[in-house]
Amino acid sequence: MKRTQLVVLLFFILSRIEAQQTLFQLKKTLGEDYNDYTISHVRYQEDNNQVTLYGVNWERGWLNEKKESEGGKKLEFIQGVGIRGEEVSQPILTVLTLDAQGTVTDKVERPIHLSGVFDEIPADASYVINDYESLQKWIDSDETTQLTDLRTEFPEAFPVEKEDYQTVELAPSYGGNLKKQITEHKYNSWSGNYKAEKQGWQTVSFEKATSKEYGSEEYFFDSEREQILFPLKAQLGDRLSPYFNKQIYLIDANGDVLNSTSIELEQPKDLKFVGGFGEGQTFTEGAILIYGRAQLGKKKNDQDLTRHYAVLLDGSGSVKYQTEFSLGVDKQFIQFYTSFRQGDQFYVFGRLLGKDNSAHVVIKFDQNGFVETTKYNYQQMVDMLKGDSDPALRLFISRGFAPYLTTSLPDGSTLIAGETYEEEKETLPPAEGQAFGEVKIHRYHLSRIFLVFDPTGKWVGYYSKRRPEEKSEKPASMELAFVSDSRVYLHDSAKRKMLVLDLSKEMVEEIDSVEKTFSDKEGQAVLVNDWNATEEGRIVDVKVLAY
């Protein structure tokens, strides 16, 4: 029997969720006293439908000195005069337990010593908080608890402690060179979020195999390993030699060449695609490069414009094999989207565009070379589509597709998630002294797309969910939250939404007002949105779902 899994959702705006079965729901107004309550964890007890909220509530006030006659001392942190000092908020550890009717049956409220909030306050300092409303609330040091002690006693009430870190991005620069950008990620232990601070781009030098090597437009950056797969073309002879001679580098963030391989093609070709094999945007399980039609005149070009070469690499950047295959017809435009791996089989997904025979294609390779190409025409796509059709995939050049996630499903299938988009040109007014204005390209994202390929590489699922915005240039930031046998949950933290791909019901549902997601135990997941407050104070809406 298939095991039923549970999800607990905590919302502060009621969401319509039709694809799910609601097992339990609780809607409760906490009141104005909890408008600044930041919830870090939610626990649901199935036997009695009891919900426990863990977090920190913030009470606004001013930090003041306590009279010396009452055993206090002046704090250097105080900058105000009279009764008002430095404006602060007093954090209070707050744990609320609610029964099935929403009645608070248990409450823990523990003021936190401000030394855990402000570096200027020593741990043994006395202080007073004057409340904004009454100016009569006094919290002394002996009535508070050190932050470190409360973190030990109530770990669920605080975000998980994390360290600051930095990431590196590598990208091509002019003339076949590299550049890198370092981003510092600063952790806020109260919000549980990172703040990213990007630094300027820096030139990265690396040793080339030959003196004359030039960049290709395609490359692949593995963000987890901070390594770049950097293909170049080498001029070893006349000006046509770069179309035959290729160099493939694997380079780390310091510019150290980890692997370098020379490739010689029988016919002149340009690099058209570089794709990785591995979970997320990585090439931990290898990569593939595809070379196709060169930008040359008819006499000097390959007389067979459908001829392509594929080079398969392992995870270290070494060549496993080079293979030849035919794709499309002479006057077709070919666009490759993404790549994925299933066992010992490798696949590339793309499309063929032209006056005739336009189609999406799945190109299959095995451990020895090219296997076959499967085409899916427009009618096959229409028959397969579930969801919003207008902004979905199309077989014309103005409608593009940008994949942002590739992952394996429990049954061995592969899911590719992304967005369709269209680009529009805007010509800006010419600057002073200029005859022509700058042309700006706007990319408008239209629909979230989900593509499912079965364990044999056959395209079996095609789902579309229109974005609510008419024209948005901000791409979605979807991350995989959790997966069950029949559903895939993707979280967009930037827009506070959860997309649910229900494979059994063949539909996509959108859940609004989801700020955080986390898993409490196996078979149970929690979705939280803890920012909304109304005139009546914060409203807690808890849903327990089977999925």
Coordinates of C-alpha atoms in Angstrom, one line a residue:
M1 CA 0.0 0.0 0.0
K2 CA 1.3 3.4 -0.9
R3 CA 2.3 5.3 2.2
T4 CA 0.6 8.7 2.8
Q5 CA 2.9 11.6 3.4
L6 CA 2.0 14.7 5.3
V7 CA 2.8 18.4 4.7
V8 CA 2.2 21.1 7.2
L9 CA 1.7 24.6 5.7
L10 CA 1.7 27.7 7.7
F11 CA 0.2 30.7 5.9
F12 CA -0.8 34.2 6.9
I13 CA -2.9 34.6 3.7
L14 CA -5.4 31.9 2.9
S15 CA -4.4 30.1 -0.3
R16 CA -6.6 28.1 -2.7
I17 CA -5.1 24.6 -3.0
E18 CA -7.3 22.4 -5.1
A19 CA -4.8 19.7 -6.1
Q20 CA -4.2 18.6 -2.5
Q21 CA -6.4 16.9 0.1
T22 CA -6.6 18.9 3.3
L23 CA -6.5 16.7 6.4
F24 CA -6.5 19.4 9.0
Q25 CA -6.9 23.2 9.0
L26 CA -6.6 25.8 11.7
K27 CA -7.1 29.6 11.3
K28 CA -6.3 31.7 14.3
T29 CA -5.8 35.4 15.0
L30 CA -2.9 35.9 17.4
G31 CA -3.5 39.6 17.9
E32 CA -1.4 42.8 17.6
D33 CA 1.1 41.7 20.3
Y34 CA 2.5 39.2 17.7
N35 CA 2.8 41.4 14.7
D36 CA 6.6 41.2 14.9
Y37 CA 6.7 37.5 15.7
T38 CA 9.2 35.7 13.4
I39 CA 8.4 32.0 13.3
S40 CA 11.3 29.7 12.7
H41 CA 9.6 26.3 13.0
V42 CA 6.2 24.7 13.1
R43 CA 5.5 21.3 14.6
Y44 CA 2.2 19.4 14.0
Q45 CA 1.1 16.5 16.3
E46 CA -1.1 14.2 14.4
D47 CA -2.8 12.4 17.2
N48 CA -4.4 15.5 18.7
N49 CA -4.1 18.1 15.9
Q50 CA -1.9 20.2 18.1
V51 CA 0.3 22.9 16.5
T52 CA 3.4 24.4 18.1
L53 CA 5.0 27.6 16.8
Y54 CA 8.6 28.4 17.6
G55 CA 10.2 31.8 17.1
V56 CA 11.2 35.2 18.4
N57 CA 8.8 38.1 19.1
W58 CA 10.1 41.6 18.9
E59 CA 8.8 44.4 21.2
R60 CA 9.8 47.9 20.2
G61 CA 11.2 50.3 22.6
W62 CA 14.1 52.6 23.7
L63 CA 17.2 51.4 25.5
N64 CA 17.8 53.5 28.6
E65 CA 20.2 53.6 31.6
K66 CA 18.8 52.3 34.9
K67 CA 19.2 54.6 37.9
E68 CA 22.3 53.9 39.9
S69 CA 20.2 53.8 43.1
E70 CA 18.5 50.7 41.7
G71 CA 21.8 49.0 41.1
G72 CA 22.2 49.9 37.4
K73 CA 24.9 51.7 35.5
K74 CA 25.1 53.9 32.5
L75 CA 25.7 52.0 29.2
E76 CA 28.0 53.5 26.6
F77 CA 25.5 52.4 23.9
I78 CA 22.9 55.0 25.0
Q79 CA 22.9 58.0 22.7
G80 CA 19.6 59.7 23.5
V81 CA 18.7 62.1 26.3
G82 CA 15.9 62.0 28.9
I83 CA 13.7 59.0 28.8
R84 CA 14.4 58.2 25.2
G85 CA 17.7 56.5 24.4
E86 CA 18.8 54.4 21.5
E87 CA 15.8 53.0 19.5
V88 CA 15.9 49.1 19.7
S89 CA 13.7 46.1 19.7
Q90 CA 13.6 43.6 22.6
P91 CA 13.7 40.0 21.4
I92 CA 11.6 37.6 23.3
L93 CA 11.8 33.9 22.7
T94 CA 8.2 32.8 22.1
V95 CA 6.8 29.3 21.9
L96 CA 3.0 29.0 21.4
T97 CA 1.1 25.7 21.5
L98 CA -2.4 25.8 20.0
D99 CA -5.0 23.0 20.2
A100 CA -7.3 22.0 17.4
Q101 CA -9.7 24.9 18.0
G102 CA -6.8 27.5 18.0
T103 CA -6.8 28.1 21.8
V104 CA -3.3 28.8 23.2
T105 CA -2.8 26.0 25.7
D106 CA 0.8 26.6 26.5
K107 CA 3.1 29.6 26.2
V108 CA 6.8 30.2 26.8
E109 CA 8.1 33.8 26.6
R110 CA 11.7 34.5 27.6
P111 CA 13.3 38.0 27.1
I112 CA 16.8 37.7 25.5
H113 CA 19.7 39.7 26.9
L114 CA 20.6 42.4 24.4
S115 CA 24.2 41.4 24.4
G116 CA 23.2 38.7 22.0
V117 CA 21.8 41.4 19.7
F118 CA 24.2 44.4 20.0
D119 CA 27.9 44.0 20.2
E120 CA 28.2 47.2 22.2
I121 CA 26.4 45.7 25.2
P122 CA 28.5 43.4 27.5
A123 CA 26.9 40.2 28.7
D124 CA 26.9 41.4 32.4
A125 CA 25.4 44.9 31.6
S126 CA 22.2 46.2 33.3
Y127 CA 19.6 47.9 30.9
V128 CA 16.1 49.1 30.8
I129 CA 13.6 48.9 27.8
N130 CA 10.9 51.6 27.8
D131 CA 7.9 50.4 25.8
Y132 CA 6.7 52.7 22.9
E133 CA 3.1 52.8 24.2
S134 CA 3.3 53.0 27.9
L135 CA 7.0 54.0 28.6
Q136 CA 6.6 52.0 31.8
K137 CA 8.0 48.5 30.8
W138 CA 11.3 47.6 32.6
I139 CA 13.4 44.6 31.6
D140 CA 16.5 44.2 33.7
S141 CA 19.5 41.9 33.1
D142 CA 18.5 39.5 35.8
E143 CA 15.1 39.0 34.1
T144 CA 16.7 38.0 30.8
T145 CA 18.5 34.9 29.5
Q146 CA 21.7 34.8 27.4
L147 CA 21.1 34.0 23.8
T148 CA 23.5 31.1 23.8
D149 CA 21.6 29.4 26.6
L150 CA 18.2 29.8 24.9
R151 CA 19.6 28.5 21.6
T152 CA 20.6 25.3 23.5
E153 CA 17.2 25.0 25.3
F154 CA 15.0 25.9 22.3
P155 CA 16.9 25.3 19.1
E156 CA 13.8 25.2 17.0
A157 CA 13.0 28.9 17.9
F158 CA 16.1 30.2 16.0
P159 CA 17.4 29.8 12.5
V160 CA 20.2 27.2 12.2
E161 CA 23.5 28.8 12.9
K162 CA 25.6 29.2 9.7
E163 CA 28.9 30.7 8.8
D164 CA 29.6 33.5 6.3
Y165 CA 31.0 32.2 3.0
Q166 CA 32.0 33.3 -0.4
T167 CA 31.3 32.0 -3.9
V168 CA 33.2 32.5 -7.2
E169 CA 31.8 32.8 -10.7
L170 CA 34.0 32.2 -13.7
A171 CA 33.1 33.5 -17.2
P172 CA 34.8 34.2 -20.5
S173 CA 36.2 37.6 -21.2
Y174 CA 37.6 39.2 -24.4
G175 CA 40.1 37.4 -26.5
G176 CA 39.7 33.9 -25.1
N177 CA 40.6 34.9 -21.6
L178 CA 38.8 34.4 -18.3
K179 CA 37.4 36.6 -15.5
K180 CA 36.0 35.9 -12.1
Q181 CA 33.7 37.6 -9.6
I182 CA 33.7 36.9 -5.9
T183 CA 30.5 37.2 -3.9
E184 CA 30.5 37.5 -0.1
H185 CA 27.5 35.9 1.6
K186 CA 26.9 37.5 5.1
Y187 CA 24.6 35.5 7.4
N188 CA 22.0 37.1 9.6
S189 CA 21.5 34.8 12.5
W190 CA 18.1 36.4 13.4
S191 CA 16.4 36.2 10.0
G192 CA 18.2 33.1 8.9
N193 CA 19.0 34.7 5.5
Y194 CA 22.2 35.6 3.7
K195 CA 23.0 39.0 2.2
A196 CA 25.1 38.8 -1.0
E197 CA 27.7 41.4 -1.7
K198 CA 29.2 41.1 -5.2
Q199 CA 32.8 42.4 -5.9
G200 CA 34.1 43.6 -9.2
W201 CA 35.2 41.3 -11.9
Q202 CA 38.9 40.3 -11.9
T203 CA 41.0 38.9 -14.8
V204 CA 42.1 35.3 -14.4
S205 CA 45.2 34.2 -16.2
F206 CA 45.8 30.6 -17.2
E207 CA 48.4 28.8 -19.4
K208 CA 47.2 28.1 -22.9
A209 CA 48.4 25.1 -25.0
T210 CA 49.1 27.4 -27.9
S211 CA 49.7 31.1 -28.3
K212 CA 46.7 31.7 -30.7
E213 CA 43.5 30.5 -29.1
Y214 CA 40.2 32.3 -29.3
G215 CA 37.0 32.1 -27.4
S216 CA 33.8 30.3 -28.3
E217 CA 30.4 31.7 -27.2
E218 CA 29.5 28.5 -25.3
Y219 CA 31.0 27.3 -21.9
F220 CA 29.8 25.6 -18.8
F221 CA 30.4 26.7 -15.2
D222 CA 30.0 24.2 -12.4
S223 CA 29.1 26.4 -9.4
E224 CA 29.5 23.6 -6.8
R225 CA 33.1 22.8 -7.8
E226 CA 33.8 26.4 -8.9
Q227 CA 35.3 25.1 -12.2
I228 CA 34.7 26.1 -15.7
L229 CA 34.6 23.9 -18.8
F230 CA 36.1 26.4 -21.3
P231 CA 36.3 25.4 -25.0
L232 CA 38.5 27.5 -27.3
K233 CA 39.4 27.3 -31.0
A234 CA 43.1 27.1 -31.9
Q235 CA 44.8 28.7 -34.9
L236 CA 47.5 26.2 -35.7
G237 CA 47.8 27.1 -39.4
D238 CA 45.9 29.3 -41.8
R239 CA 42.8 31.3 -40.8
L240 CA 40.6 28.2 -41.4
S241 CA 42.4 26.0 -38.9
P242 CA 40.3 27.3 -35.9
Y243 CA 37.2 25.7 -37.5
F244 CA 39.0 22.3 -37.4
N245 CA 41.2 22.5 -34.2
K246 CA 39.6 22.9 -30.8
Q247 CA 41.0 23.0 -27.3
I248 CA 38.9 22.1 -24.2
Y249 CA 40.1 23.3 -20.8
L250 CA 38.9 22.5 -17.3
I251 CA 40.0 25.4 -15.1
D252 CA 39.5 26.3 -11.4
A253 CA 38.9 29.7 -9.8
N254 CA 42.7 30.3 -9.3
G255 CA 43.3 29.8 -13.0
D256 CA 44.9 26.4 -12.6
V257 CA 44.4 24.2 -15.6
L258 CA 43.1 20.9 -14.3
N259 CA 42.7 19.3 -17.7
S260 CA 43.4 20.2 -21.3
T261 CA 42.4 18.3 -24.4
S262 CA 43.0 18.9 -28.1
I263 CA 40.2 18.0 -30.6
E264 CA 40.6 17.8 -34.3
L265 CA 37.4 17.7 -36.5
E266 CA 37.3 16.3 -40.0
Q267 CA 35.1 19.2 -41.3
P268 CA 35.0 22.9 -40.3
K269 CA 32.5 23.5 -37.4
D270 CA 31.6 26.0 -34.7
L271 CA 30.7 25.1 -31.1
K272 CA 27.0 25.1 -30.6
F273 CA 26.4 23.7 -27.2
V274 CA 28.1 22.7 -23.9
G275 CA 26.0 20.8 -21.4
G276 CA 26.7 19.0 -18.1
F277 CA 25.5 15.8 -16.6
G278 CA 24.8 15.9 -12.9
E279 CA 22.2 17.1 -10.4
G280 CA 21.7 20.9 -10.7
Q281 CA 24.1 22.9 -12.9
T282 CA 27.1 20.7 -12.6
F283 CA 29.2 18.3 -14.7
T284 CA 30.1 15.9 -11.9
E285 CA 29.0 13.0 -14.2
G286 CA 30.5 14.4 -17.3
A287 CA 29.7 16.8 -20.1
I288 CA 28.9 17.0 -23.8
L289 CA 30.0 19.4 -26.5
I290 CA 28.3 19.7 -29.9
Y291 CA 29.9 21.3 -32.9
G292 CA 27.7 22.2 -35.9
R293 CA 27.5 24.5 -38.9
A294 CA 30.4 26.9 -39.2
Q295 CA 30.0 30.6 -40.1
L296 CA 31.7 30.2 -43.4
G297 CA 30.9 30.7 -47.0
K298 CA 29.5 27.8 -49.1
K299 CA 32.8 26.9 -50.8
K300 CA 34.9 26.6 -47.6
N301 CA 32.2 25.2 -45.4
D302 CA 31.2 21.5 -44.9
Q303 CA 29.1 20.6 -47.9
D304 CA 26.9 18.6 -45.5
L305 CA 25.5 21.3 -43.2
T306 CA 23.5 18.7 -41.3
R307 CA 26.7 17.0 -40.0
H308 CA 27.4 17.5 -36.3
Y309 CA 30.2 16.3 -34.0
A310 CA 29.6 15.4 -30.3
V311 CA 32.4 15.1 -27.8
L312 CA 31.6 13.3 -24.6
L313 CA 33.8 14.1 -21.5
D314 CA 34.0 12.5 -18.1
G315 CA 33.8 14.4 -14.8
S316 CA 37.5 15.2 -14.9
G317 CA 37.3 16.8 -18.4
S318 CA 38.9 13.9 -20.2
V319 CA 37.5 12.8 -23.6
K320 CA 35.6 9.6 -23.6
Y321 CA 34.8 9.6 -27.3
Q322 CA 34.1 11.8 -30.4
T323 CA 31.1 10.8 -32.6
E324 CA 29.4 12.1 -35.7
F325 CA 25.7 12.4 -36.4
S326 CA 23.2 14.2 -38.7
L327 CA 20.6 16.6 -37.5
G328 CA 18.0 18.8 -39.3
V329 CA 18.1 20.0 -42.9
D330 CA 20.3 22.6 -44.6
K331 CA 18.2 25.7 -44.0
Q332 CA 17.1 24.9 -40.4
F333 CA 18.1 26.8 -37.4
I334 CA 19.1 24.4 -34.5
Q335 CA 18.9 25.4 -30.9
F336 CA 20.0 23.2 -28.0
Y337 CA 18.4 23.7 -24.6
T338 CA 19.9 21.4 -22.0
S339 CA 21.3 17.9 -21.4
F340 CA 20.6 15.1 -18.9
R341 CA 21.7 11.6 -18.1
Q342 CA 19.8 8.4 -17.3
G343 CA 22.1 5.5 -16.3
D344 CA 24.5 4.8 -19.2
Q345 CA 22.5 6.9 -21.6
F346 CA 23.1 10.6 -22.4
Y347 CA 20.5 13.0 -23.9
V348 CA 20.4 16.5 -25.3
F349 CA 17.0 18.4 -25.7
G350 CA 16.5 21.1 -28.3
R351 CA 14.5 22.2 -31.3
L352 CA 14.7 22.5 -35.1
L353 CA 13.3 25.7 -36.6
G354 CA 12.6 26.4 -40.3
K355 CA 9.9 26.7 -42.9
D356 CA 9.3 23.0 -42.9
N357 CA 9.7 20.1 -40.5
S358 CA 10.1 22.2 -37.3
A359 CA 10.2 20.1 -34.2
H360 CA 11.6 19.6 -30.8
V361 CA 14.2 16.9 -30.6
V362 CA 15.8 14.5 -28.1
I363 CA 19.2 13.3 -29.2
K364 CA 20.4 10.1 -27.5
F365 CA 24.0 8.9 -26.9
D366 CA 25.3 5.8 -25.1
Q367 CA 28.8 4.8 -23.8
N368 CA 30.0 4.3 -27.4
G369 CA 28.5 7.1 -29.4
F370 CA 25.4 8.5 -31.1
V371 CA 22.3 6.3 -31.0
E372 CA 19.3 8.2 -32.4
T373 CA 17.3 11.4 -32.7
T374 CA 13.6 11.5 -31.8
K375 CA 11.5 14.4 -33.2
Y376 CA 8.3 15.8 -31.7
N377 CA 6.3 17.9 -34.0
Y378 CA 3.8 20.7 -33.1
Q379 CA 0.8 18.5 -33.0
Q380 CA 2.5 15.9 -30.7
M381 CA 3.4 18.8 -28.3
V382 CA -0.2 20.1 -28.3
D383 CA -1.6 16.6 -27.6
M384 CA 0.9 16.2 -24.7
L385 CA 0.4 19.7 -23.1
K386 CA -1.4 20.1 -19.8
G387 CA -2.0 23.6 -18.6
D388 CA -1.8 27.1 -20.1
S389 CA -1.2 26.8 -23.8
D390 CA -0.7 30.4 -25.0
P391 CA 2.7 31.1 -23.3
A392 CA 4.0 27.6 -23.7
L393 CA 6.8 26.2 -25.9
R394 CA 6.6 27.2 -29.5
L395 CA 8.3 26.4 -32.8
F396 CA 9.2 29.9 -33.8
I397 CA 12.4 31.8 -33.0
S398 CA 10.9 34.7 -31.0
R399 CA 9.7 32.3 -28.2
G400 CA 12.6 31.0 -26.2
F401 CA 13.0 28.5 -23.4
A402 CA 15.4 28.9 -20.4
P403 CA 15.8 25.8 -18.3
Y404 CA 16.8 26.4 -14.7
L405 CA 16.5 22.9 -13.1
T406 CA 17.1 19.3 -14.1
T407 CA 16.5 16.5 -11.5
S408 CA 15.8 12.8 -11.3
L409 CA 12.4 11.6 -10.1
P410 CA 11.8 8.5 -7.9
D411 CA 10.7 6.3 -10.9
G412 CA 13.9 7.0 -12.8
S413 CA 12.4 9.7 -15.0
T414 CA 14.0 13.1 -15.5
L415 CA 12.3 16.5 -14.9
I416 CA 13.4 19.7 -16.6
A417 CA 11.9 22.9 -15.3
G418 CA 12.3 26.3 -16.9
E419 CA 10.5 29.3 -18.3
T420 CA 9.4 30.5 -21.7
Y421 CA 10.3 34.0 -22.7
E422 CA 10.1 36.5 -25.5
E423 CA 12.6 39.3 -26.3
E424 CA 11.7 42.8 -27.4
K425 CA 14.1 45.5 -28.6
E426 CA 14.0 49.1 -27.4
T427 CA 15.9 51.8 -29.1
L428 CA 16.9 54.5 -26.5
P429 CA 17.2 58.2 -27.5
P430 CA 20.7 59.0 -28.8
A431 CA 23.1 60.5 -26.3
E432 CA 24.4 64.0 -27.0
G433 CA 26.7 64.0 -30.0
Q434 CA 25.6 60.5 -31.1
A435 CA 23.6 59.8 -34.3
F436 CA 22.0 56.6 -33.0
G437 CA 20.6 55.5 -29.6
E438 CA 21.6 52.3 -27.7
V439 CA 19.5 49.3 -28.5
K440 CA 18.3 47.5 -25.3
I441 CA 17.0 44.0 -25.2
H442 CA 14.1 43.2 -22.8
R443 CA 13.5 39.6 -21.9
Y444 CA 9.9 39.0 -20.7
H445 CA 9.2 35.7 -18.9
L446 CA 5.9 34.2 -19.7
S447 CA 5.2 30.7 -18.3
R448 CA 6.8 28.1 -16.0
I449 CA 7.4 24.9 -18.0
F450 CA 7.8 21.3 -16.8
L451 CA 9.1 18.6 -19.1
V452 CA 9.2 14.9 -18.0
F453 CA 11.3 12.2 -19.8
D454 CA 10.8 8.6 -18.9
P455 CA 13.8 6.3 -18.1
T456 CA 14.2 5.5 -21.8
G457 CA 14.5 9.2 -22.7
K458 CA 11.0 9.4 -24.2
W459 CA 9.3 12.8 -23.8
V460 CA 6.1 11.8 -21.8
G461 CA 5.1 14.9 -19.8
Y462 CA 4.6 18.6 -20.8
Y463 CA 3.1 21.1 -18.3
S464 CA 2.7 24.8 -18.4
K465 CA 1.7 27.4 -15.8
R466 CA 1.4 31.0 -16.8
R467 CA 3.1 33.6 -14.7
P468 CA 0.6 36.0 -13.1
E469 CA 2.5 39.1 -14.3
E470 CA 1.8 40.5 -17.7
K471 CA 5.4 41.4 -18.4
S472 CA 8.2 40.5 -16.0
E473 CA 11.9 40.7 -16.7
K474 CA 12.7 39.0 -13.4
P475 CA 13.2 35.3 -13.8
A476 CA 11.8 32.8 -11.3
S477 CA 14.2 31.5 -8.7
M478 CA 12.7 28.0 -8.4
E479 CA 14.5 25.5 -6.2
L480 CA 13.5 21.9 -5.6
A481 CA 11.8 21.7 -2.2
F482 CA 10.8 18.0 -2.0
V483 CA 9.6 15.1 -4.2
S484 CA 7.1 12.3 -3.6
D485 CA 6.1 9.5 -5.9
S486 CA 3.5 11.5 -7.7
R487 CA 4.3 15.2 -6.9
V488 CA 7.2 17.6 -7.3
Y489 CA 7.3 20.8 -5.1
L490 CA 9.3 23.8 -6.3
H491 CA 9.8 26.9 -4.2
D492 CA 10.2 30.4 -5.5
S493 CA 11.5 32.3 -2.5
A494 CA 11.7 35.6 -4.3
K495 CA 8.0 35.6 -5.1
R496 CA 6.9 33.5 -2.1
K497 CA 5.2 30.9 -4.1
M498 CA 5.2 27.1 -4.3
L499 CA 4.5 25.3 -7.6
V500 CA 3.2 21.8 -7.2
L501 CA 3.5 19.5 -10.3
D502 CA 1.0 16.7 -9.7
L503 CA 2.0 13.9 -12.1
S504 CA -1.0 11.7 -11.2
K505 CA -3.6 14.4 -11.9
E506 CA -1.6 15.9 -14.7
M507 CA -1.8 19.5 -13.5
V508 CA 0.3 22.3 -11.9
E509 CA -1.0 24.2 -8.9
E510 CA 0.4 27.4 -7.5
I511 CA 0.4 28.1 -3.8
D512 CA 0.7 31.7 -2.7
S513 CA 2.4 33.2 0.4
V514 CA 5.1 30.6 1.0
E515 CA 8.2 32.2 2.4
K516 CA 10.1 29.3 3.8
T517 CA 10.1 25.5 3.4
F518 CA 11.8 22.9 5.6
S519 CA 11.3 19.3 6.5
D520 CA 10.7 18.3 10.1
K521 CA 10.9 14.5 9.7
E522 CA 10.6 11.9 7.0
G523 CA 7.3 12.1 5.2
Q524 CA 6.5 15.5 6.6
A525 CA 7.4 19.0 5.2
V526 CA 6.6 22.5 6.4
L527 CA 5.8 25.6 4.3
V528 CA 5.9 28.9 6.2
N529 CA 5.0 32.5 5.5
D530 CA 5.4 34.6 8.6
W531 CA 5.3 38.2 7.5
N532 CA 1.6 39.2 7.1
A533 CA -0.3 41.2 9.7
T534 CA -3.8 42.6 9.5
E535 CA -5.7 45.2 11.6
E536 CA -6.7 42.4 13.9
G537 CA -3.0 41.3 14.3
R538 CA -1.3 38.3 12.8
I539 CA -3.5 35.6 11.4
V540 CA -2.1 32.0 11.5
D541 CA -3.5 29.6 8.9
V542 CA -2.2 26.1 9.4
K543 CA -3.0 23.4 6.8
V544 CA -2.1 19.8 7.0
L545 CA -2.1 18.1 3.6
A546 CA -1.7 14.6 2.2
Y547 CA 0.4 14.5 -0.9

